[in-house]
mmCIF file of N, CA and C in Angstrom:
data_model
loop_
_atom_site.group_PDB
_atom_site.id
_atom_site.type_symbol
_atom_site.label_atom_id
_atom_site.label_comp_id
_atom_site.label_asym_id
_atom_site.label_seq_id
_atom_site.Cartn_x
_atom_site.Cartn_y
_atom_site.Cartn_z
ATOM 1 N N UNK E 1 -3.753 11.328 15.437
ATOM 2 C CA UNK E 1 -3.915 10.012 15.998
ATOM 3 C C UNK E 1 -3.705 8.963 14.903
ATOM 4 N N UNK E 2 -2.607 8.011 15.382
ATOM 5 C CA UNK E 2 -2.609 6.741 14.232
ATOM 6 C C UNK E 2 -3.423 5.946 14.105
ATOM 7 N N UNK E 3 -3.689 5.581 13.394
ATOM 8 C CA UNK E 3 -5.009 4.449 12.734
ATOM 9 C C UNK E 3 -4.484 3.382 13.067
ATOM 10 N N UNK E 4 -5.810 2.303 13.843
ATOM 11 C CA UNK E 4 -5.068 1.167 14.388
ATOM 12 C C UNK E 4 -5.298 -0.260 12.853
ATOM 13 N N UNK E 5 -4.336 -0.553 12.340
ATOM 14 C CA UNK E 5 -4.448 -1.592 11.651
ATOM 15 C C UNK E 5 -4.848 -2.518 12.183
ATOM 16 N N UNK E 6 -5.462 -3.381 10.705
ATOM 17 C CA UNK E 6 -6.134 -4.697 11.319
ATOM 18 C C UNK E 6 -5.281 -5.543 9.719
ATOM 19 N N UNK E 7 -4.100 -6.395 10.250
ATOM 20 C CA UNK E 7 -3.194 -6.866 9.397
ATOM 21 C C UNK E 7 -3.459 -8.353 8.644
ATOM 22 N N UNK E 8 -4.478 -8.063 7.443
ATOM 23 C CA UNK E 8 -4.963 -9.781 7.501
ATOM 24 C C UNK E 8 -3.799 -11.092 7.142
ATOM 25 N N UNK E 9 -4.302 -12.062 6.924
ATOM 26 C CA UNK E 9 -3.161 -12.724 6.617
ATOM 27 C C UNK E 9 -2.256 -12.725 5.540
ATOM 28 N N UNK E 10 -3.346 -12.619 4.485
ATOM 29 C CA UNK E 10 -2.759 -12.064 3.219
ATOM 30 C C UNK E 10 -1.702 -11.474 3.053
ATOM 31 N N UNK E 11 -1.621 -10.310 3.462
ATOM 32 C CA UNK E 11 -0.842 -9.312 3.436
ATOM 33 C C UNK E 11 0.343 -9.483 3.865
ATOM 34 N N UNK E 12 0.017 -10.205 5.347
ATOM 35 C CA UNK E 12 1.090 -10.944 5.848
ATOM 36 C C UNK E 12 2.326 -11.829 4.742
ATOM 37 N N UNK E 13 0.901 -12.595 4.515
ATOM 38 C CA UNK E 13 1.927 -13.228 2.999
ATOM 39 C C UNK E 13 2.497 -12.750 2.194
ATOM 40 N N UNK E 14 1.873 -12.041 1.284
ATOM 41 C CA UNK E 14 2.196 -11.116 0.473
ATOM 42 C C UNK E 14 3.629 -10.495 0.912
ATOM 43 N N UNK E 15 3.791 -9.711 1.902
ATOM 44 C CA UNK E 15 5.040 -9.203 2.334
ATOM 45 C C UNK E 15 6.490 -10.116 2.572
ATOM 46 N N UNK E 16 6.060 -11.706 2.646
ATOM 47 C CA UNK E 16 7.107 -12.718 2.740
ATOM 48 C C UNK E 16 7.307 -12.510 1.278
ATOM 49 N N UNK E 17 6.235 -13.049 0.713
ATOM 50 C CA UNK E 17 6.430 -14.071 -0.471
ATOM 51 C C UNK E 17 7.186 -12.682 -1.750
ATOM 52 N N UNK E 18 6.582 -11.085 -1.632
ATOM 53 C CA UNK E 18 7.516 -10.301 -2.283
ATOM 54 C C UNK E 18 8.628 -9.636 -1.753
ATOM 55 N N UNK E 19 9.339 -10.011 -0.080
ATOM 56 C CA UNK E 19 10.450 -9.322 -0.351
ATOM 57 C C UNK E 19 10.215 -8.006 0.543
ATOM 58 N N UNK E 20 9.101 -7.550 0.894
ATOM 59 C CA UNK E 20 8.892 -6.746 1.856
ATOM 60 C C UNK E 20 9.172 -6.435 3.216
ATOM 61 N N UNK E 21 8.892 -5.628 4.400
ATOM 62 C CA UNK E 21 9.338 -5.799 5.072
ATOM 63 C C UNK E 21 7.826 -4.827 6.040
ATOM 64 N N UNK E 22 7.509 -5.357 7.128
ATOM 65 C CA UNK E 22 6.316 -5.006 7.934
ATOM 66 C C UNK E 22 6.478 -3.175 8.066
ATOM 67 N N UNK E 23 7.902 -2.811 8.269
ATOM 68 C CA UNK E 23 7.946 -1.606 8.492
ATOM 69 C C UNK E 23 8.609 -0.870 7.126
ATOM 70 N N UNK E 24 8.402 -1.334 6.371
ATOM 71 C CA UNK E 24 7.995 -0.699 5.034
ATOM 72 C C UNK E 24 6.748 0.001 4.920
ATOM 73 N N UNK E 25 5.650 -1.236 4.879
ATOM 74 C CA UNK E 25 4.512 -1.214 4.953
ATOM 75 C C UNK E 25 4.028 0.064 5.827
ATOM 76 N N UNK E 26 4.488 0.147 6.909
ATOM 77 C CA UNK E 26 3.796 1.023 8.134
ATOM 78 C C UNK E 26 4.505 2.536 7.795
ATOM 79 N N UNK E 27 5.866 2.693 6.659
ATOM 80 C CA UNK E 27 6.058 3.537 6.212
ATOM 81 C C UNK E 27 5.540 4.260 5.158
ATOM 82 N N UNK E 28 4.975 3.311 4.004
ATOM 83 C CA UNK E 28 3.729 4.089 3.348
ATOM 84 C C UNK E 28 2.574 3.778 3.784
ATOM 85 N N UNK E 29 1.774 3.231 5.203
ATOM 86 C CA UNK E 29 0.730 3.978 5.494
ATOM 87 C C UNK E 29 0.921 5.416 6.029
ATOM 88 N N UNK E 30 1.911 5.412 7.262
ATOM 89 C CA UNK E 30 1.954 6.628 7.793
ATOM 90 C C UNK E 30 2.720 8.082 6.955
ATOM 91 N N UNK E 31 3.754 7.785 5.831
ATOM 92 C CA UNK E 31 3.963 8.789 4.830
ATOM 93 C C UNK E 31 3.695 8.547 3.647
ATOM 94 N N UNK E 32 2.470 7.850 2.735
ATOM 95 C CA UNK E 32 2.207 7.955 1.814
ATOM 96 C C UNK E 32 2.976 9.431 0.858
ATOM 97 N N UNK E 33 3.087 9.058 -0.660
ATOM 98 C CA UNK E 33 3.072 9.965 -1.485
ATOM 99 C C UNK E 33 2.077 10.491 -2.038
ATOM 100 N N UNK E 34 1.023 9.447 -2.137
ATOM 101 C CA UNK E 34 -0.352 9.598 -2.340
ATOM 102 C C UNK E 34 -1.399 8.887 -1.886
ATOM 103 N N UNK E 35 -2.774 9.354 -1.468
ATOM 104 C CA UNK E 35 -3.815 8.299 -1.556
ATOM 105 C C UNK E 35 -4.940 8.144 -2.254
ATOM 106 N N UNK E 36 -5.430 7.107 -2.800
ATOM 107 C CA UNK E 36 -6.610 7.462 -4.324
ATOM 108 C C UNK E 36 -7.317 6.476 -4.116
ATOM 109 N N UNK E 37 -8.346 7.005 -4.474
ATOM 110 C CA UNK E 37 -9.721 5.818 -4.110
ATOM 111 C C UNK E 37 -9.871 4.362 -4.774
ATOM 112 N N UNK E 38 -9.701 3.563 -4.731
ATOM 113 C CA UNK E 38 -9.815 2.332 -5.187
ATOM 114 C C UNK E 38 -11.239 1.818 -5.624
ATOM 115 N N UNK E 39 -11.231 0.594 -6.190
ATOM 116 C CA UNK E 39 -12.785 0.129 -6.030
ATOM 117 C C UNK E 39 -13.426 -0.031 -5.007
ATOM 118 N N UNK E 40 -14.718 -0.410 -4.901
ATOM 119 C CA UNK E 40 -15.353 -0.984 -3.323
ATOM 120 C C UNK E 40 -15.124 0.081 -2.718
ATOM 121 N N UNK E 41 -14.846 1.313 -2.449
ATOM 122 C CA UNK E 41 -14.600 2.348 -1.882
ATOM 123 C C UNK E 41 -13.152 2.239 -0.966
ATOM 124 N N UNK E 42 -12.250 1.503 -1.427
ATOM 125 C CA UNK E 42 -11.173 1.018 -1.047
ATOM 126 C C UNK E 42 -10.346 1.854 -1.143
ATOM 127 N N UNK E 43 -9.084 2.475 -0.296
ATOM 128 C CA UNK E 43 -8.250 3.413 -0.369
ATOM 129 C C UNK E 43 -6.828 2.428 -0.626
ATOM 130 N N UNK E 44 -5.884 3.173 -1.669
ATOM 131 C CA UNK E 44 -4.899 2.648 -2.121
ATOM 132 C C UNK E 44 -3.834 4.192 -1.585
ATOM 133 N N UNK E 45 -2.996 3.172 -0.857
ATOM 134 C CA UNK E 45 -1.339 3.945 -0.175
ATOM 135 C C UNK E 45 0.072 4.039 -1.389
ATOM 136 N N UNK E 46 0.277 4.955 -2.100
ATOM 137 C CA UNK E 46 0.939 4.858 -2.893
ATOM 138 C C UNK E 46 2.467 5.483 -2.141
ATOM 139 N N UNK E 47 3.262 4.779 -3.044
ATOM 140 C CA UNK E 47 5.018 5.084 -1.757
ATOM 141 C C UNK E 47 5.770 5.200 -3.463
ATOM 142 N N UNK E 48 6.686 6.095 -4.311
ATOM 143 C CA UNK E 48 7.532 5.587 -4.941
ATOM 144 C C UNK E 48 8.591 5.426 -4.763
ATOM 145 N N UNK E 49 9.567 4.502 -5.105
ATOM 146 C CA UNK E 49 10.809 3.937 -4.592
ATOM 147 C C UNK E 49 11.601 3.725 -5.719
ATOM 148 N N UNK E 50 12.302 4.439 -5.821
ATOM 149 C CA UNK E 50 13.689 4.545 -7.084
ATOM 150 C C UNK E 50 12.350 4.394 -8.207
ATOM 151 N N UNK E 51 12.171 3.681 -9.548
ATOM 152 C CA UNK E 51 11.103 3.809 -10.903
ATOM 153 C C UNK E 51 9.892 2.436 -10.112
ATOM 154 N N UNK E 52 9.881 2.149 -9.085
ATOM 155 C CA UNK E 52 8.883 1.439 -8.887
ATOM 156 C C UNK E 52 7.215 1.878 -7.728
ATOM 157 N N UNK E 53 6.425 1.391 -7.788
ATOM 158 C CA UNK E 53 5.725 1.980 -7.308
ATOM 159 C C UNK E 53 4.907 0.961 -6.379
ATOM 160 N N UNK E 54 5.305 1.450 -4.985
ATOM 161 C CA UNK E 54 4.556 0.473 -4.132
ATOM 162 C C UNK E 54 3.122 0.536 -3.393
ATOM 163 N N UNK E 55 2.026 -0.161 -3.522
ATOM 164 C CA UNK E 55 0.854 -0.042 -3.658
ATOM 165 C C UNK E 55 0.354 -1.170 -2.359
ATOM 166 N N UNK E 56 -0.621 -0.151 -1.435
ATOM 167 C CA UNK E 56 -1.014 -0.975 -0.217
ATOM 168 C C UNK E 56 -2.779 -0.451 -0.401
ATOM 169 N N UNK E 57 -3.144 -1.681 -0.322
ATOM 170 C CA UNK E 57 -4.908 -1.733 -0.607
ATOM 171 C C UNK E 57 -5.004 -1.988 0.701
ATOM 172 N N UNK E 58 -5.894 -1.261 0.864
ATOM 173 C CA UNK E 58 -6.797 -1.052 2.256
ATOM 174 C C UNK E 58 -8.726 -1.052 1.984
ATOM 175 N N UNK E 59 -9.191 -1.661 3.369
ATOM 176 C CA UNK E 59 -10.913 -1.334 3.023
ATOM 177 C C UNK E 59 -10.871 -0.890 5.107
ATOM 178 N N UNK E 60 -10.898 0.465 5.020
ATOM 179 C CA UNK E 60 -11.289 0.682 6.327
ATOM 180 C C UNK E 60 -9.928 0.605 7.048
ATOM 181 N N UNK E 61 -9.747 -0.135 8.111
ATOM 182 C CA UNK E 61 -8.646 -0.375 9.042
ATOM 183 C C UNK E 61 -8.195 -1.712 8.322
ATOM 184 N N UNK E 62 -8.505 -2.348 7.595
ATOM 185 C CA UNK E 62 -7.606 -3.544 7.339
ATOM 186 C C UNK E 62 -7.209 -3.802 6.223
ATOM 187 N N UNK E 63 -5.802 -3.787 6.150
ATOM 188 C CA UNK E 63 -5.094 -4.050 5.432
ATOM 189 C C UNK E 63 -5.270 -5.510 4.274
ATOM 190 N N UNK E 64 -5.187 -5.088 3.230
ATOM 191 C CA UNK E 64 -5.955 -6.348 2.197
ATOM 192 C C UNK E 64 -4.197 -6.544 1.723
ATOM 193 N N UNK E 65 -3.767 -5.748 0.876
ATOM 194 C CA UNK E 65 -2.723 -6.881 0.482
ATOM 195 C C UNK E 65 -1.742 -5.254 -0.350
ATOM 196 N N UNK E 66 -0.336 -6.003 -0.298
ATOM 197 C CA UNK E 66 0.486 -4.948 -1.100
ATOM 198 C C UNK E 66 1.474 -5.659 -2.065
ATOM 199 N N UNK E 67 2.058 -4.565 -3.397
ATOM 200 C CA UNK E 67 2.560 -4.867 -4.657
ATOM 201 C C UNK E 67 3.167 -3.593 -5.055
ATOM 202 N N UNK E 68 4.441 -4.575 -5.662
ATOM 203 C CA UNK E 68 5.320 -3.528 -6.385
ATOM 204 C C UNK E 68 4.962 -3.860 -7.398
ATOM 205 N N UNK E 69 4.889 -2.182 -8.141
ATOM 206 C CA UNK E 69 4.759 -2.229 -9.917
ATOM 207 C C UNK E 69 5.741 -1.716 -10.610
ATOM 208 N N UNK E 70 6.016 -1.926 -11.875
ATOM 209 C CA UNK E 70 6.922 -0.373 -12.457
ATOM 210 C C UNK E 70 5.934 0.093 -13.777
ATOM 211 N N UNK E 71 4.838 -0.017 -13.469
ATOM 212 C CA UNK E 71 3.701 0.618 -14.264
ATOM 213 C C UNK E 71 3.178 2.021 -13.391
ATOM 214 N N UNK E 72 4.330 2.708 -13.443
ATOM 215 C CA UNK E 72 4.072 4.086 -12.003
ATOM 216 C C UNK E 72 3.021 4.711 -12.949
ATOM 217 N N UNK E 73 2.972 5.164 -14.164
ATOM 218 C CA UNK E 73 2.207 5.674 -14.946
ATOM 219 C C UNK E 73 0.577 5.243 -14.668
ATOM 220 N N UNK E 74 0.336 3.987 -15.068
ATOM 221 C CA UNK E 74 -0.770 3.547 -15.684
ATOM 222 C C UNK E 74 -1.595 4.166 -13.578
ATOM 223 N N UNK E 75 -0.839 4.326 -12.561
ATOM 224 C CA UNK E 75 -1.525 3.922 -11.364
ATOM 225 C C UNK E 75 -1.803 5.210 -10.598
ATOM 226 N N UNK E 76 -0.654 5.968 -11.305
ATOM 227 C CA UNK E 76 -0.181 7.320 -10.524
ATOM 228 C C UNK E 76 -0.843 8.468 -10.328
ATOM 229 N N UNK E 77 -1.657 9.199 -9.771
ATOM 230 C CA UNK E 77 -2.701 10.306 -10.161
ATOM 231 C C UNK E 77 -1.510 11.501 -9.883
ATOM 232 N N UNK E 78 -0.556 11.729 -9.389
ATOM 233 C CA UNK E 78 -0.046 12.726 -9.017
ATOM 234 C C UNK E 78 -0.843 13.746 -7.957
ATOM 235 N N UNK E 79 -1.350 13.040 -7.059
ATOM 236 C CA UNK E 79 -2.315 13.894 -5.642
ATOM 237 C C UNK E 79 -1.531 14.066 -4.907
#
């Protein structure tokens, strides 16, 4: 069963303002490469894409905000 998102605005933004695209997003929730616990008990959606690494923070069902890095290292647990 898919998890129903709750898409705040942020994120919303976030996805204009870097270049993203909504069904990106819904591609590393639903096929993550990895998922690793964040702060606040926050789950982070990891996707890599050619040397960059795209990162979707979540608390529960709602979506807080997403970012490309090319710090794949410093983020990457390999799970």
């Amino acid at each position: 069963m898919k998890k129903e998102w709750i898409w705040t605005d942020h994120i919303k933004e976030q996805i204009i303002e870097r270049e993203l695209s909504i069904e990106l997003v819904e591609t590393i929730l639903n096929e993550p490469d990895e998922i690793i616990e964040g702060n606040l008990g926050r789950q982070i959606y990891h996707k890599l894409i050619d040397d960059k690494l795209i990162r979707v923070i979540t608390d529960g069902n709602v979506l807080i905000t997403v970012y490309i890095t090319d710090k794949v290292r410093k983020y990457w647990k390999g799970k």
